[in-house]
Coordinates of C-alpha atoms in Angstrom, one line a residue:
Chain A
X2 CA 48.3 56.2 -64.2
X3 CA 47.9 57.8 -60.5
X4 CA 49.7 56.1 -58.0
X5 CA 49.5 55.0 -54.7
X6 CA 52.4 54.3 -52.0
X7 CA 52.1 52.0 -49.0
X8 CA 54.7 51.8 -46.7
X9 CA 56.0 49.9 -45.4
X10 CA 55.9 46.8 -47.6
X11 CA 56.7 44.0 -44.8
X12 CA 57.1 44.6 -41.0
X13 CA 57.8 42.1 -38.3
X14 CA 56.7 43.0 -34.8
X15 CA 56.2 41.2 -31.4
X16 CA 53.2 40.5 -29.9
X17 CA 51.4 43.3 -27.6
X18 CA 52.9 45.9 -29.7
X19 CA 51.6 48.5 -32.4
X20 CA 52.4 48.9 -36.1
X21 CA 51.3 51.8 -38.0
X22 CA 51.0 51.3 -42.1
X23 CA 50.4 54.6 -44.6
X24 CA 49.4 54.9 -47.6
X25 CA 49.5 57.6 -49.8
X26 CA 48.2 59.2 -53.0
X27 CA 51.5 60.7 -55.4
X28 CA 49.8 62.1 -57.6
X29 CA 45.8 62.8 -56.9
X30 CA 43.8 64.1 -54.4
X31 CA 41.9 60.7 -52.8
X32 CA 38.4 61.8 -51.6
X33 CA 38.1 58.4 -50.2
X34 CA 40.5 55.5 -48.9
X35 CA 39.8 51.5 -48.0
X36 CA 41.8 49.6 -46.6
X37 CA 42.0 45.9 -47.1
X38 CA 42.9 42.7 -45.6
X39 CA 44.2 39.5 -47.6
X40 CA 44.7 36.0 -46.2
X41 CA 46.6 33.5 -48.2
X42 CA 44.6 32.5 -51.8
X43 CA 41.4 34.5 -50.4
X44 CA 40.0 37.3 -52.2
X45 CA 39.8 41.4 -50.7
X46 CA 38.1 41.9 -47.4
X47 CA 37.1 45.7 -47.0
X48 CA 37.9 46.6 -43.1
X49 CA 37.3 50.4 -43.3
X50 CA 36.0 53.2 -45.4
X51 CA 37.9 56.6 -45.3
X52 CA 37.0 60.4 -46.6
X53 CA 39.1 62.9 -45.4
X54 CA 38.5 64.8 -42.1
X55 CA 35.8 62.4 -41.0
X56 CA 36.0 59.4 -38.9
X57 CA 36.6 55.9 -40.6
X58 CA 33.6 53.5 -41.1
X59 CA 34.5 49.9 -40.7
X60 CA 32.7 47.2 -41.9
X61 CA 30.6 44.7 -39.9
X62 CA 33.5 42.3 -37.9
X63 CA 36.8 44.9 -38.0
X64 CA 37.1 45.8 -34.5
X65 CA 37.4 50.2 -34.8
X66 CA 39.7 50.2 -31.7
X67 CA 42.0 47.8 -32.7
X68 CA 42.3 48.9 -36.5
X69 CA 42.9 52.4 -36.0
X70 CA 42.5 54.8 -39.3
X71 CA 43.7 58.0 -40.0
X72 CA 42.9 60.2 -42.8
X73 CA 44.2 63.2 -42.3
X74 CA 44.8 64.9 -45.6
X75 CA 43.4 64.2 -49.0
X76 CA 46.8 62.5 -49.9
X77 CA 47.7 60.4 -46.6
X78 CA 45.8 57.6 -44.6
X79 CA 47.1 55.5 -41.8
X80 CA 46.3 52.0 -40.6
X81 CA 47.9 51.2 -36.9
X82 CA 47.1 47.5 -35.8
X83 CA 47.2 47.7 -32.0
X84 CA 48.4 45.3 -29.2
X85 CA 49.1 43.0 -32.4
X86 CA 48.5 39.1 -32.6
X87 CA 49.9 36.0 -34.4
X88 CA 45.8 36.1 -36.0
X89 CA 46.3 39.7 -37.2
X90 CA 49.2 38.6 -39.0
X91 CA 48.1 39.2 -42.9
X92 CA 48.0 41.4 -46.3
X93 CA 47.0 44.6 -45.7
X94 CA 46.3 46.6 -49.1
X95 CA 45.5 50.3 -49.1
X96 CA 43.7 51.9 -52.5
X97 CA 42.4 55.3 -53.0
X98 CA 39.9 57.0 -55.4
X99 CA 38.9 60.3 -56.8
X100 CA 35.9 61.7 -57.9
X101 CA 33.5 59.4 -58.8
X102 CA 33.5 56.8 -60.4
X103 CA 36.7 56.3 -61.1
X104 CA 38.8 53.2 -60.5
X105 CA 40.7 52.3 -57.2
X106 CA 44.2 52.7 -57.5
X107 CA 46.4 50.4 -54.8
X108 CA 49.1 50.5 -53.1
X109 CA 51.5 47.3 -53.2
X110 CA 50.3 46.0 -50.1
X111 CA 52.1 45.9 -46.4
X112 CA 52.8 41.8 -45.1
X113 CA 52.4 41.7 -41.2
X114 CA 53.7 39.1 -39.2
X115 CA 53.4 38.9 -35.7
X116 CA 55.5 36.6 -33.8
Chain B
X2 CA 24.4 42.2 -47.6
X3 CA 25.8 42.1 -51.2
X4 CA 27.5 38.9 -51.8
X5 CA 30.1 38.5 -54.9
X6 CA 30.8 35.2 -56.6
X7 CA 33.3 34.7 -59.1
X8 CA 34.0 31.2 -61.1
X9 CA 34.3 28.9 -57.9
X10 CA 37.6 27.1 -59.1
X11 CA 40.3 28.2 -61.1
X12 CA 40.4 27.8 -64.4
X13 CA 43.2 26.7 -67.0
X14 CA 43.4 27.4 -70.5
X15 CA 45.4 26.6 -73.5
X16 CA 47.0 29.4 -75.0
X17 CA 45.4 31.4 -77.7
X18 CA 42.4 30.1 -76.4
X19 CA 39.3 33.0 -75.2
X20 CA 39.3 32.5 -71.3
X21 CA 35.6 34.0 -69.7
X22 CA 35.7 34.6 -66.4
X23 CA 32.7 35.4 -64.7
X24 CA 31.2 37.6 -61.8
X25 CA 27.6 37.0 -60.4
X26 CA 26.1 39.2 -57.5
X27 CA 23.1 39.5 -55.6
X28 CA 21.3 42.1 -53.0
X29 CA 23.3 45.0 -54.6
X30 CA 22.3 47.5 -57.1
X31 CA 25.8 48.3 -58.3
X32 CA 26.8 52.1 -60.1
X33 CA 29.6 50.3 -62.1
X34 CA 31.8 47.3 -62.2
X35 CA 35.3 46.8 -62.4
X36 CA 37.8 44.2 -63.3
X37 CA 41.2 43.6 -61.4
X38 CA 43.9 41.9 -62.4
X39 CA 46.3 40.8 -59.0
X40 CA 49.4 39.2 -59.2
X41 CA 51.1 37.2 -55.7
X42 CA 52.0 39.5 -53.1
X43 CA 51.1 42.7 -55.4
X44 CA 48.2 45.3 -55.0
X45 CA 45.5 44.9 -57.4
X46 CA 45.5 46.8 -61.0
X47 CA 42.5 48.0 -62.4
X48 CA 41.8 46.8 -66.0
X49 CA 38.7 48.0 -67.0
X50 CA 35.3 49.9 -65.3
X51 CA 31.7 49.3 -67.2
X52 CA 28.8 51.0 -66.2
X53 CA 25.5 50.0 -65.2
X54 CA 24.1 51.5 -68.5
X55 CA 26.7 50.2 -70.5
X56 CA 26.3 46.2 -71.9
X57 CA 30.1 46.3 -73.3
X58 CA 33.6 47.3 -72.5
X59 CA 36.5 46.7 -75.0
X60 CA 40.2 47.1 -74.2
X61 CA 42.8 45.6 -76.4
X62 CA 42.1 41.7 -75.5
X63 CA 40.0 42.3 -73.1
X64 CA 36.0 42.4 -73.4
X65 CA 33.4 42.6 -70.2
X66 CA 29.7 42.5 -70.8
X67 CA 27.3 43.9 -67.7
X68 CA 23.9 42.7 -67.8
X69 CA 22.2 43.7 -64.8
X70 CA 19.3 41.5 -65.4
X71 CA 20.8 38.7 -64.6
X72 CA 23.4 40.3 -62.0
X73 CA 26.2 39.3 -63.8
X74 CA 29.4 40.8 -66.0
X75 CA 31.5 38.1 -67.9
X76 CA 35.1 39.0 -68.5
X77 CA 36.6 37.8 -71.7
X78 CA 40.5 37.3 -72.1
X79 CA 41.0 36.9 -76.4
X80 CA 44.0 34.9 -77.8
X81 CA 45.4 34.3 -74.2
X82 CA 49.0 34.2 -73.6
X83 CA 50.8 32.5 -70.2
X84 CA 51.8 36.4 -68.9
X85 CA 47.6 36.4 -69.0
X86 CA 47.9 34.0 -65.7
X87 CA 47.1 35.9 -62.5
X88 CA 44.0 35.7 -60.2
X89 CA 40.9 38.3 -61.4
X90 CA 38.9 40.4 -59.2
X91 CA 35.7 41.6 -60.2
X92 CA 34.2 44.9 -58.1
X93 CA 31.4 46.5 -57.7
X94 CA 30.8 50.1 -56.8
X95 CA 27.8 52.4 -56.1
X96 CA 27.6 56.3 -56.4
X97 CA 29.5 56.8 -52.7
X98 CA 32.4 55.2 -54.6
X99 CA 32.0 52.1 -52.2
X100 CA 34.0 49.1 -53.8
X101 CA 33.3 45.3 -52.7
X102 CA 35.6 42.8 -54.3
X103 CA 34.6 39.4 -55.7
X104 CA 36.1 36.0 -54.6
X105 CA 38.9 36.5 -57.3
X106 CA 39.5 33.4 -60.0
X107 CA 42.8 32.6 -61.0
X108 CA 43.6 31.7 -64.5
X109 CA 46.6 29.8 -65.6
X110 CA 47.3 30.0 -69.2
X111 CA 49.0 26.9 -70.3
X112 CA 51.8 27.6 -73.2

C-alpha cells in the first residue's frame, strides 16, 4: 500500500521555541493532507485541512498562527508548532489522500513534548 | 456539526468469539465510511471503506454494514484472535475527501 513518512517521530523542545514536523507521501501524489492531534486514550482530532498550493483550513479551536501548515508540493506538508507550551505537548499524526474516495494513509505519528 | 460516537466503553471478548463494534453519527450526510485499526503510539491503518450505497463490506474476517437510515455502520470482527486487540476508529468522509474520526473503541481479545 502507499505510504506515508512523518518525521520526525519524537522531538523534545523548550518552551518559547518552534518545532516543525513533515510529512510526506513516498509513493502518491496527495491532493489533500490533515493533520491530527492525539491526547492520551482519546480518539483523532482534525486541526487542519491541506490541498496543495492553497492555504490550510483549520478547524473550529486550532489557532492558524500558532499551527503553521505548509503544503507545498503534492508529496510534502509541514506542521511547525510555534512559541511551543507544556499544553501543546501531544500526538501529532499526518495522513494524506488521493483522488477521491480513497482511504487515508498515515504517517506513524510525531510525540511532542515540551518542557 | 457532525458528531461520531463509537461503543462508549471498551469491549472484551473471548477468543473465537464475533466482536461488533459499532459507529453511530448524526448532522452529517457522509460519501463513505471507513474503518481504522490503531495500535499505541502508531498511525492509524485503514481496514476497509463502504460506501453510502453499499449495505455490506467483506474482507477476510472482517464484515461492516452501512445503513444510513439509522446513521450507523456496525463493524464485525469473526473468530477473533488476541493480535485482533487494538483500539478501532470509524470515519466518515464526504465528496471533498473530508475525514472526521469516531471516538475509537478498543477491543481486547482474551486468549
Amino acid at each position: 500500500g502507499a505510504v506515508v513518512s512523518q518525521h520526525p517521530s519524537w522531538v523534545i523542545c523548550k518552551s518559547g521555541t518552534s518545532v516543525k514536523i513533515e510529512c510526506r507521501s513516498l509513493d502518491f501524489q496527495a491532493t489533500t493532507m490533515f493533520w491530527y492531534r492525539q491526547f492520551p486514550k482519546q480518539s483523532l482530532m482534525l486541526m487542519a485541512t491541506s490541498n496543495e498550493g492553497s492555504k490550510a483550513t483549520y478547524e473550529q479551536g486550532v489557532e492558524k498562527d500558532k499551527f503553521l501548515i505548509n503544503h507545498a508540493s503534492l508529496t510534502l506538508s509541514t506542521l511547525t508548532v510555534t512559541s511551543a507550551h507544556p499544553e501543546d505537548s501531544s500526538f501529532y499524526i499526518c495522513s494524506a489522500v488521493g483522488l477521491w474516495p480513497t482511504e487515508a494513509f498515515f504517517g506513524q505519528g510525531t510525540r511532542l513534548t515540551v518542557v | 456539526s457532525q458528531k461520531i460516537e463509537q461503543n462508549s466503553e471498551a469491549l472484551n471478548i473471548q477468543e473465537g468469539k464475533t466482536a461488533t463494534l459499532t459507529c453511530n453519527y448524526t448532522n452529517y450526510s457522509p460519501a463513505y465510511l471507513q474503518w481504522y485499526r490503531q495500535d499505541p503510539g502508531r498511525g492509524p491503518v485503514f481496514l476497509l471503506l463502504i460506501r453510502e450505497n453499499e449495505k455490506e463490506k467483506r474482507k477476510e474476517r472482517l464484515k461492516v454494514t452501512f445503513d444510513t437510515t439509522l446513521k450507523q455502520s456496525l463493524f464485525h470482527i469473526t473468530a477473533s484472535q488476541p493480535a485482533d486487540s487494538a483500539t478501532y476508529l470509524c470515519a466518515l468522509g464526504d465528496t471533498g475527501n473530508q475525514f472526521y474520526f469516531g471516538t475509537g473503541t478498543s477491543l481486547t481479545v482474551i486468549p
